[in-house]
mmCIF file of C-alpha atoms in Angstrom:
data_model
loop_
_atom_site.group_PDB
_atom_site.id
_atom_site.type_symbol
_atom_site.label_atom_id
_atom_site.label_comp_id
_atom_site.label_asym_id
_atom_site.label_seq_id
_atom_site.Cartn_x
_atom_site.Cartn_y
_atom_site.Cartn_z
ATOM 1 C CA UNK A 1 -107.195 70.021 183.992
ATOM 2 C CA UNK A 2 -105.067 66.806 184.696
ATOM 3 C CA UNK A 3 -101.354 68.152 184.415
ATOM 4 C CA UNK A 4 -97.992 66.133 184.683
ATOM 5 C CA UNK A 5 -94.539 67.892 185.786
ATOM 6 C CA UNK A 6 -91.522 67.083 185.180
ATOM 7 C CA UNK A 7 -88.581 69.006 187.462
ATOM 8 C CA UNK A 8 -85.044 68.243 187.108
ATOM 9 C CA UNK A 9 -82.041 69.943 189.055
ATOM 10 C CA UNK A 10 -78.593 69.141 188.736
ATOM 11 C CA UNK A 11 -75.363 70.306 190.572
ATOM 12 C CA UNK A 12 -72.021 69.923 189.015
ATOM 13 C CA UNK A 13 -68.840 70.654 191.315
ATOM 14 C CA UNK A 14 -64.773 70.883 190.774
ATOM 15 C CA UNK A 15 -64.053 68.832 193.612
ATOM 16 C CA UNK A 16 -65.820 66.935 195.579
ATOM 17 C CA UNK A 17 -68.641 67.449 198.201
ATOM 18 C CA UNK A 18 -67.949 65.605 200.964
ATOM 19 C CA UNK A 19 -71.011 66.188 203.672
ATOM 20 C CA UNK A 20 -74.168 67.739 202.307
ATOM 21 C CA UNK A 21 -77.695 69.034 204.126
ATOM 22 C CA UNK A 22 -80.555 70.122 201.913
ATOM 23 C CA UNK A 23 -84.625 70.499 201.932
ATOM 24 C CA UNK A 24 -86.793 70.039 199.364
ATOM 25 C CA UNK A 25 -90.472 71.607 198.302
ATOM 26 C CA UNK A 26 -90.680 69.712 195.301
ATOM 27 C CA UNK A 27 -94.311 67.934 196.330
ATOM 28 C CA UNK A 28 -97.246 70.046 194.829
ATOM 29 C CA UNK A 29 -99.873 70.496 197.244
ATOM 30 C CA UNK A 30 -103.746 69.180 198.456
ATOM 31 C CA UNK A 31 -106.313 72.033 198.739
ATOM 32 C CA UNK A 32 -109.611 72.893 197.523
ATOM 33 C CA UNK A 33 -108.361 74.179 194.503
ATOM 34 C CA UNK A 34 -106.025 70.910 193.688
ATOM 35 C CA UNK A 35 -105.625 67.669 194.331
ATOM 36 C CA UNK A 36 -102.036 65.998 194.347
ATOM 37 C CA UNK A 37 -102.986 62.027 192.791
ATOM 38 C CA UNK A 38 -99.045 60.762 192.520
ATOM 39 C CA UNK A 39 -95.583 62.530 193.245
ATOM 40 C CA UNK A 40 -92.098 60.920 193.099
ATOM 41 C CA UNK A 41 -88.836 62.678 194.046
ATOM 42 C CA UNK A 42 -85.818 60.952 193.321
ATOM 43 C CA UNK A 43 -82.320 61.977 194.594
ATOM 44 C CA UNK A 44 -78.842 60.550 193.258
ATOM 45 C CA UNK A 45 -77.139 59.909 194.800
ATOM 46 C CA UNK A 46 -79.228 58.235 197.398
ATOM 47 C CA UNK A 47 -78.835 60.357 201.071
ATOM 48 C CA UNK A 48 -78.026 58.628 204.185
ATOM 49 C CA UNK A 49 -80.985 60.012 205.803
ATOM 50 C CA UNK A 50 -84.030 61.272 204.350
ATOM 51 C CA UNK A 51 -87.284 62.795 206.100
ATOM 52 C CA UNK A 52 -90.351 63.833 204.493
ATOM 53 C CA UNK A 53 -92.402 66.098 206.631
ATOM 54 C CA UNK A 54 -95.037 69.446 206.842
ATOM 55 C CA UNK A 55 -93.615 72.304 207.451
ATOM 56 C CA UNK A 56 -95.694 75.016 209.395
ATOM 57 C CA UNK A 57 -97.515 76.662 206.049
ATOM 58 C CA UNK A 58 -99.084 72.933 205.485
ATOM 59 C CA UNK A 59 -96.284 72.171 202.625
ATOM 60 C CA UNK A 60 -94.821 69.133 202.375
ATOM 61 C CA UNK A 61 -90.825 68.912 202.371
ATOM 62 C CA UNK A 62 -88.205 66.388 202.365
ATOM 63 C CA UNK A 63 -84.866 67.164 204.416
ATOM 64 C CA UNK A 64 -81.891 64.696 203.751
ATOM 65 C CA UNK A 65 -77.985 64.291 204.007
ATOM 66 C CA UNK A 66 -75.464 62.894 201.692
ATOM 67 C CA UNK A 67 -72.485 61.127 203.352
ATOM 68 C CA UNK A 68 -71.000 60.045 200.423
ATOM 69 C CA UNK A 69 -68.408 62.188 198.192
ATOM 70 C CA UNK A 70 -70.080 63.278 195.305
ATOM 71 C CA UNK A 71 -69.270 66.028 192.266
ATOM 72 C CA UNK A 72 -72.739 65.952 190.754
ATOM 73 C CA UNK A 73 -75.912 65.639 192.603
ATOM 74 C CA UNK A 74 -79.266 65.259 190.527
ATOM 75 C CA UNK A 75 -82.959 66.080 191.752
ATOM 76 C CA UNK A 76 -85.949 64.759 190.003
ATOM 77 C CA UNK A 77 -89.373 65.581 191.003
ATOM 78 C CA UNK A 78 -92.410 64.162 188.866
ATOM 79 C CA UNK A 79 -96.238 64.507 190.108
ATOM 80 C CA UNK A 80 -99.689 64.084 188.397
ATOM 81 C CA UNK A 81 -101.828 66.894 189.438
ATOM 82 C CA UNK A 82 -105.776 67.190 188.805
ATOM 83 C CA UNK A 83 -106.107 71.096 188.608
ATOM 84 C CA UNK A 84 -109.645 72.318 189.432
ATOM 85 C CA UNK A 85 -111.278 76.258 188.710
ATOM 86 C CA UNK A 86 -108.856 78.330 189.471
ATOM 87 C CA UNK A 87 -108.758 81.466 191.648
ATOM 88 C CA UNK A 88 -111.291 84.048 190.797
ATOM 89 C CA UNK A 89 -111.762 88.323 191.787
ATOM 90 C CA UNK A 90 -115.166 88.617 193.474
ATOM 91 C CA UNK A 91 -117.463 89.677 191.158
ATOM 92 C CA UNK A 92 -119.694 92.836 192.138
ATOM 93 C CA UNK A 93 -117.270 93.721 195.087
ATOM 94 C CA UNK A 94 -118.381 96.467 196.837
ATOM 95 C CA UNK A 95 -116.861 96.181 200.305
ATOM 96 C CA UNK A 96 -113.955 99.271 200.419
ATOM 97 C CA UNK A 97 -110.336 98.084 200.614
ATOM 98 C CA UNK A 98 -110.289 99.687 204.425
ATOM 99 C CA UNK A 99 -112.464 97.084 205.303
ATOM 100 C CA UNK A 100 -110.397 93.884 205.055
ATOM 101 C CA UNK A 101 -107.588 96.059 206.775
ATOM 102 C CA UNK A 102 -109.817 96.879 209.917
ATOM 103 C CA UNK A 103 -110.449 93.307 209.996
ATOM 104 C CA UNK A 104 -106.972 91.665 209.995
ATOM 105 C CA UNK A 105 -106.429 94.849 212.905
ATOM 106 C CA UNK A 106 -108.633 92.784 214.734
ATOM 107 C CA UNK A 107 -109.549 89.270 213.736
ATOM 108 C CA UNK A 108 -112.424 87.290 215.042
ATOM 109 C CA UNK A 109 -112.479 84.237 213.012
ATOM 110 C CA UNK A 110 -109.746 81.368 212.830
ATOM 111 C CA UNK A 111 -109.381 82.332 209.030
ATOM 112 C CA UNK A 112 -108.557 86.291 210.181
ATOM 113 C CA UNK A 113 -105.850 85.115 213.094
ATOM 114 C CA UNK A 114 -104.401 82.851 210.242
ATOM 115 C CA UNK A 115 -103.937 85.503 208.032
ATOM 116 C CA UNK A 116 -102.548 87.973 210.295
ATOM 117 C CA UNK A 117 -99.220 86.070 209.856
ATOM 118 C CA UNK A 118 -98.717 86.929 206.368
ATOM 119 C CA UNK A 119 -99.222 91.016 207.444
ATOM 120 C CA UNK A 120 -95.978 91.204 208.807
ATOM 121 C CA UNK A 121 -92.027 92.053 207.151
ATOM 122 C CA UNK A 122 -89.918 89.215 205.413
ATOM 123 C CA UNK A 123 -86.712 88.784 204.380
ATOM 124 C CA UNK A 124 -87.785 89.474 201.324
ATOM 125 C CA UNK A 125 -90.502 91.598 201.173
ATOM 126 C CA UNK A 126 -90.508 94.005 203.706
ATOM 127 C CA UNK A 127 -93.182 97.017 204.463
ATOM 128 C CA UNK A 128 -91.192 100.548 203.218
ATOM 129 C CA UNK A 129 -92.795 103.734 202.364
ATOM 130 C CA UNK A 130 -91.035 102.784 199.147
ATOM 131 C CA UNK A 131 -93.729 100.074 198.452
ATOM 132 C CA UNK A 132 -96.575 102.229 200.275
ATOM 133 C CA UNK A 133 -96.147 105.124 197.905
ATOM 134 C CA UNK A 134 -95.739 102.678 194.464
ATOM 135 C CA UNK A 135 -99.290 101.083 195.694
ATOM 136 C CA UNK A 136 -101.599 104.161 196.941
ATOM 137 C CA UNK A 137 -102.427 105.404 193.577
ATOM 138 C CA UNK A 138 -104.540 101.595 193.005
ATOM 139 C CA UNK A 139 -105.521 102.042 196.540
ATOM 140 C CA UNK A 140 -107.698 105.523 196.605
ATOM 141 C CA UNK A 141 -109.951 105.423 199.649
ATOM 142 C CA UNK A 142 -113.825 103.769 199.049
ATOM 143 C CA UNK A 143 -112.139 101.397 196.289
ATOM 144 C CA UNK A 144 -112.960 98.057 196.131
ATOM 145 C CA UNK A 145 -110.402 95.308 197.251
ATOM 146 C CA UNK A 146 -110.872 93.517 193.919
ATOM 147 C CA UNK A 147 -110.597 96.740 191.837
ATOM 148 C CA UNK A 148 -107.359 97.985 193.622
ATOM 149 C CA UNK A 149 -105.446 94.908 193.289
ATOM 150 C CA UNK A 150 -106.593 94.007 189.877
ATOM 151 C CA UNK A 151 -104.961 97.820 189.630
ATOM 152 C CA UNK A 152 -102.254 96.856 191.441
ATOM 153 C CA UNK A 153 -101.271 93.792 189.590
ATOM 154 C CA UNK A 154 -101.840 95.928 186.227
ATOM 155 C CA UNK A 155 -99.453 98.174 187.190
ATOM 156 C CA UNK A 156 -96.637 95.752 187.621
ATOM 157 C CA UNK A 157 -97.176 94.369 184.640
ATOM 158 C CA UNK A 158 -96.882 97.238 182.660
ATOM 159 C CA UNK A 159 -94.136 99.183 184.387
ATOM 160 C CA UNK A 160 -91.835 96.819 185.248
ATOM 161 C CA UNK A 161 -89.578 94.901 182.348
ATOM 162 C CA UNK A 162 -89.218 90.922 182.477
ATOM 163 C CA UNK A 163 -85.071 90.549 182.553
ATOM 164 C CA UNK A 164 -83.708 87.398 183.960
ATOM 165 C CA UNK A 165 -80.668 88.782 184.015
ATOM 166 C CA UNK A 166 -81.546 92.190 186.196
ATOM 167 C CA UNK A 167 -81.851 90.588 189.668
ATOM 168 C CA UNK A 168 -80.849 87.618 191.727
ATOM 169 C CA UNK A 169 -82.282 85.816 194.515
ATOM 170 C CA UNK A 170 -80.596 88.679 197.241
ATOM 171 C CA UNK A 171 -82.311 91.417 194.738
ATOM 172 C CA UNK A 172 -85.108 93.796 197.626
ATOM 173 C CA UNK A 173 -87.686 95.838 196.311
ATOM 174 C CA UNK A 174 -85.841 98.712 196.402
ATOM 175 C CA UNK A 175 -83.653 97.832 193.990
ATOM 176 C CA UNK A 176 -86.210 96.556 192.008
ATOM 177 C CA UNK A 177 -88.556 99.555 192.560
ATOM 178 C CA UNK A 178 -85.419 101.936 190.897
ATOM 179 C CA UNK A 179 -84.375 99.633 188.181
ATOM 180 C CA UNK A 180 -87.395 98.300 186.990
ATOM 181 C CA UNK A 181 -86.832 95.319 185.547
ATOM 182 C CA UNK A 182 -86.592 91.498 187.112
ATOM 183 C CA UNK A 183 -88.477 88.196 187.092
ATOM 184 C CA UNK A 184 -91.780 86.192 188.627
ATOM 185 C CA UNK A 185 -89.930 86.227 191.905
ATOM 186 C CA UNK A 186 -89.426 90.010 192.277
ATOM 187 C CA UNK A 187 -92.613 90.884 190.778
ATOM 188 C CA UNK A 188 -93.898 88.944 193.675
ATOM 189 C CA UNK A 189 -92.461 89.881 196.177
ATOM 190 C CA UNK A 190 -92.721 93.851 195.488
ATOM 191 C CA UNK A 191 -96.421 93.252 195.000
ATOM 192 C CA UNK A 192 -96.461 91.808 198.727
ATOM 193 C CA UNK A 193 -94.568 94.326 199.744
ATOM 194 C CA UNK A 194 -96.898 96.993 198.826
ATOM 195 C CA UNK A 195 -99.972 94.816 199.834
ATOM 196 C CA UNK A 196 -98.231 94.435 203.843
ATOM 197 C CA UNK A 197 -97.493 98.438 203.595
ATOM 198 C CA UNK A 198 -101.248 99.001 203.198
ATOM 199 C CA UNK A 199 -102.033 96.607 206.426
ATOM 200 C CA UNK A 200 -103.461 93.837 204.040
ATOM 201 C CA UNK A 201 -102.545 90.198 204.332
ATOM 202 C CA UNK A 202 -99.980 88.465 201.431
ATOM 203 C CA UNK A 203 -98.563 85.263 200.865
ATOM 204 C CA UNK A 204 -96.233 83.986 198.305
ATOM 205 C CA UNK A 205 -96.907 81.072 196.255
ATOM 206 C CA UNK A 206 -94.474 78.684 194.498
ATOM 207 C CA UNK A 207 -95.276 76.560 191.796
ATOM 208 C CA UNK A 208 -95.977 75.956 188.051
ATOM 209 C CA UNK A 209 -97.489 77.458 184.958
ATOM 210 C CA UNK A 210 -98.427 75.630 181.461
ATOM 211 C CA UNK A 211 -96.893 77.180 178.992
ATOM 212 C CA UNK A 212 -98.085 76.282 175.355
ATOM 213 C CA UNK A 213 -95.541 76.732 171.976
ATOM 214 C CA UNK A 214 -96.598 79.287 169.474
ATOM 215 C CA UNK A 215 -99.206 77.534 166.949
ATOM 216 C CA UNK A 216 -97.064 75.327 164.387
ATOM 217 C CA UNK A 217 -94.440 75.231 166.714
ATOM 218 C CA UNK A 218 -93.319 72.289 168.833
ATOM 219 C CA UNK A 219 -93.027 72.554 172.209
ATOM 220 C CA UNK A 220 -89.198 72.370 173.885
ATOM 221 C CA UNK A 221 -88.672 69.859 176.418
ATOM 222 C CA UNK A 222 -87.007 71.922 179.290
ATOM 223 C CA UNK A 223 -88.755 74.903 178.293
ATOM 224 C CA UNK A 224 -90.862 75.280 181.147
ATOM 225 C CA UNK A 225 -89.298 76.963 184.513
ATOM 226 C CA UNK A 226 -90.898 77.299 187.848
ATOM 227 C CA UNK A 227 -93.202 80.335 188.765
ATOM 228 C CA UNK A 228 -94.069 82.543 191.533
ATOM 229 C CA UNK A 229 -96.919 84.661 191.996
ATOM 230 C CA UNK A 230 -99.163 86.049 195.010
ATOM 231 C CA UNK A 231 -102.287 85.640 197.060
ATOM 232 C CA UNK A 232 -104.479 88.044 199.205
ATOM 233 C CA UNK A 233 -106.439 87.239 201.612
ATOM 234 C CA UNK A 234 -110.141 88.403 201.207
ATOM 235 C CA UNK A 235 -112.395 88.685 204.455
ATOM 236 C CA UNK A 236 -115.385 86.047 203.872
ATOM 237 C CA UNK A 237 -114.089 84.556 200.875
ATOM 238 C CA UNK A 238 -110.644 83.211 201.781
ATOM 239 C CA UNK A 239 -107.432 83.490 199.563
ATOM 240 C CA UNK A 240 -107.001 85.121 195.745
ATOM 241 C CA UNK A 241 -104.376 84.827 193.881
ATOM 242 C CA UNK A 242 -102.506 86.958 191.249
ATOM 243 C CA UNK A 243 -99.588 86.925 189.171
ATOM 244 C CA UNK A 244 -98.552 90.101 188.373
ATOM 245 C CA UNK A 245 -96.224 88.096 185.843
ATOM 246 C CA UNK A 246 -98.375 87.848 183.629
ATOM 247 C CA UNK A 247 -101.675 90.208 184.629
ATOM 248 C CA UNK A 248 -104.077 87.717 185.668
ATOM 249 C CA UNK A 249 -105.787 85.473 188.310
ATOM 250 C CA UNK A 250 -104.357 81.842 187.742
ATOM 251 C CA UNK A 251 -107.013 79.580 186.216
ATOM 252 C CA UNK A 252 -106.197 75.594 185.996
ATOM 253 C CA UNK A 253 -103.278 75.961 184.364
ATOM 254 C CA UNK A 254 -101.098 76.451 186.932
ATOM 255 C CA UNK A 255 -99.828 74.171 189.804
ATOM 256 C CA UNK A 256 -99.571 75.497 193.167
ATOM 257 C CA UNK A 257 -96.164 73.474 195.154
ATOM 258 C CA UNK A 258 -96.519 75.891 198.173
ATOM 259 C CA UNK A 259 -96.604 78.877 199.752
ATOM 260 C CA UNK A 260 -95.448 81.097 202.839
ATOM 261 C CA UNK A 261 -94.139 84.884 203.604
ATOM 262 C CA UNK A 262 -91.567 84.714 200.461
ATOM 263 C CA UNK A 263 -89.288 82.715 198.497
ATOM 264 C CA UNK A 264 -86.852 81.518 201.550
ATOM 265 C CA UNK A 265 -90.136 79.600 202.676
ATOM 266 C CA UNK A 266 -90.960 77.946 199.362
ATOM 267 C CA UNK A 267 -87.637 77.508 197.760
ATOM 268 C CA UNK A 268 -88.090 74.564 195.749
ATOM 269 C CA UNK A 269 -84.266 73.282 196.732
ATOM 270 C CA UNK A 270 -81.688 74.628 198.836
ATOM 271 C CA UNK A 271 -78.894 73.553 201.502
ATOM 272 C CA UNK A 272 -75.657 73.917 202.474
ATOM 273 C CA UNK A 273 -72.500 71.404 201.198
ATOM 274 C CA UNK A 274 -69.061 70.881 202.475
ATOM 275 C CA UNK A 275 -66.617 70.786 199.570
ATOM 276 C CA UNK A 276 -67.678 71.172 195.790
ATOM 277 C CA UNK A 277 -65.124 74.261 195.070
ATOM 278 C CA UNK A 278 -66.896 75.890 192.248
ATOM 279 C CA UNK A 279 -70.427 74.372 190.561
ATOM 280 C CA UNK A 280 -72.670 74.377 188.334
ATOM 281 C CA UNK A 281 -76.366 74.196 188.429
ATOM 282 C CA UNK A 282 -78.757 73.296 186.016
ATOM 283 C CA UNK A 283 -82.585 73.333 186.021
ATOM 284 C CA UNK A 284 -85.307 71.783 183.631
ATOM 285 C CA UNK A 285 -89.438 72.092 184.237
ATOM 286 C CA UNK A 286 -92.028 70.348 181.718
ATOM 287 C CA UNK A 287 -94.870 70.889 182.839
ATOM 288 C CA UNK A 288 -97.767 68.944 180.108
ATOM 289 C CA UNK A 289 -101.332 68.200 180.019
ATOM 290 C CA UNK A 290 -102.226 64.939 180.611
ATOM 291 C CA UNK A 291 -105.162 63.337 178.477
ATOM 292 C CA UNK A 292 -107.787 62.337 180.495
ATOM 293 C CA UNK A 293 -108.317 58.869 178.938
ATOM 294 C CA UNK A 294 -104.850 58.191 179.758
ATOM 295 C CA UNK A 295 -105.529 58.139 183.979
ATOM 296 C CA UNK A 296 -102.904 57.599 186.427
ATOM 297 C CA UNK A 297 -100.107 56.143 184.074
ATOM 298 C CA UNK A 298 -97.058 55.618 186.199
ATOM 299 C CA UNK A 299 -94.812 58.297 187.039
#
C-alpha cells in the first residue's frame, strides 16, 4: 500500500523564545517491511544549525537550534511511504514461550545479542512484579510464544479503557495498571513491561495508522494522530509486532517512523527552549492512501 503523511506541529508562546534546542523523528523508516521513497521536514522558522543523522536504533533524526526570537514555531513533516505485508504471528507455533527466554539468556547469533538490549528496564517501562503478575495468566508454562502474546495483547484490549485524558506522557504502569484506562502510548509500554518481566525481548515502535471515516462519511483532515504499538522479538524469525490498541498484528496500513526501549527514544519532537512563558501546542496527522497511478507526485 503506497501511503502519504501529512504531520504538522505547532508551538504558540506568551513571550518570546529566545534560544531553542530540539530533535526530531519525523522521517519514517527503510526496512524489509517498508520502504521510505520521499520525506520532507520543514521547520519555521528556519534554525541556525540543523543536522540530520542515525541515531543508535537505525532511526533517522534531525537535531537543530533556533537563534532567532520566535513566539510560534511550526513543524511539518510529509513522506510517501510504499507499505509492504505487514507483520504476521507464526502460524503452527509450537516452540514453548521458555524457549525464546533461554535463548536471549544466552545468545549465539548477532540477531539474539541485538535483542538482548531491548530485555532490560526503561524509563518508561520498567520490569515490576506488578507487570509479571498482570502477564502470567497468558504465559502458562508449554504455551506457545504466538499464543501467549496474541493472549497478552487480548487482554489489554479488553481490560483497559481508551481515555486520552487519563494519563500523560510521565503516566508508569503502575498507575496505569490501577486505573485502567490511557492511550496507544501506555498500552505500549505496559505490554513491554510485562513482556521484559517474563525475560523476553520488547521494543517500542512509533509511527502511523490509516484510519478510514465511517461509510458515507467524509474523512476529517487532522483527524489522524500518531500511534504507538510493540514488537517482540521471535528466535529464528526476527521481530513481530502488536498493537494492543487495537488487538491486532499491523498489516500495511500502518507506517513504522521508529523504534527503541520506549517513547523518550522515539518521540516524534521534543527539546528544550529558553523563554516562551506559557504555550500552546498543537498537532495534526493525515495520513492517506496514495493511488498507485498517481507515483511519486511531489511532496
Amino acid at each position: 500500500m503506497l501511503l502519504r503523511v501529512v504531520h504538522r506541529t505547532t508551538y504558540q508562546y506568551t513571550s518570546a523564545v529566545t534560544l531553542g534546542h530540539s530533535q526530531l523523528r519525523l522521517t519514517p523508516r527503510t526496512f524489509h517491511r517498508q520502504r521510505t521513497l520521499s520525506s520532507r521536514v520543514t521547520i519555521t522558522p528556519g534554525p541556525s544549525t540543523r543536522r540530520d543523522w542515525t541515531d543508535c536504533y537505525g532511526n533517522d533524526a534531525i537535531y537543530f537550534t533556533l537563534e532567532e526570537p520566535h513566539r510560534e514555531l511550526s513543524i511539518e513533516s510529509r513522506a510517501l511511504v510504499d507499505v509492504f505485508v505487514g507483520s504476521q504471528l507464526p502460524v503452527n507455533d509450537t516452540q514453548p514461550w521458555e524457549y525464546t527466554r533461554s535463548v536471549l539468556r544466552t545468545p549465539e547469533t548477532p540477531e539474539a545479542i541485538e535483542a538482548q538490549a531491548f530485555l532490560f528496564d526503561s524509563f518508561r517501562a520498567e520490569r515490576s512484579p506488578e507487570a509479571l503478575d498482570y502477564a502470567l495468566p497468558s504465559f502458562r508454562a508449554g504455551i506457545s510464544l504466538t499464543d501467549a502474546v496474541r493472549d497478552l495483547t487480548s487482554r489489554i484490549y479488553r481490560d483497559f479503557r481508551y481515555d486520552p485524558a487519563a494519563t500523560n506522557i510521565h503516566t508508569t504502569t503502575k498507575h496505569l495498571l490501577g486505573d485502567r484506562r490511557g492511550v496507544c502510548q501506555d498500552f505500549a509500554h505496559l505490554e513491554i513491561a510485562c513482556l521484559r518481566s517474563l525475560g523476553l525481548a520488547a521494543r517500542y515502535i512509533s509511527g502511523y495508522m490509516l484510519t478510514r471515516p465511517p461509510p458515507g462519511k467524509v474523512k476529517m483532515v487532522g483527524a489522524d494522530a500518531s500511534h504507538a504499538w510493540v514488537s517482540v522479538y521471535f528466535p529464528e524469525r526476527g521481530w513481530i509486532d502488536l498493537d494492543p490498541t487495537n488487538d491486532r498484528t499491523p498489516g500495511d496500513d500502518y507506517i513504522t517512523l521508529g523504534w527503541g526501549r520506549d517513547y523518550d527514544d522515539v518521540s516524534p519532537a521534543r527539546g528544550l527552549v529558553l523563554g516562551g512563558g506559557g504555550g500552546r501546542l498543537a498537532v495534526s496527522v493525515d495520513v492517506a492512501e496514495q493511488p498507485a497511478n498517481l507515483g511519486r507526485v511531489p511532496l
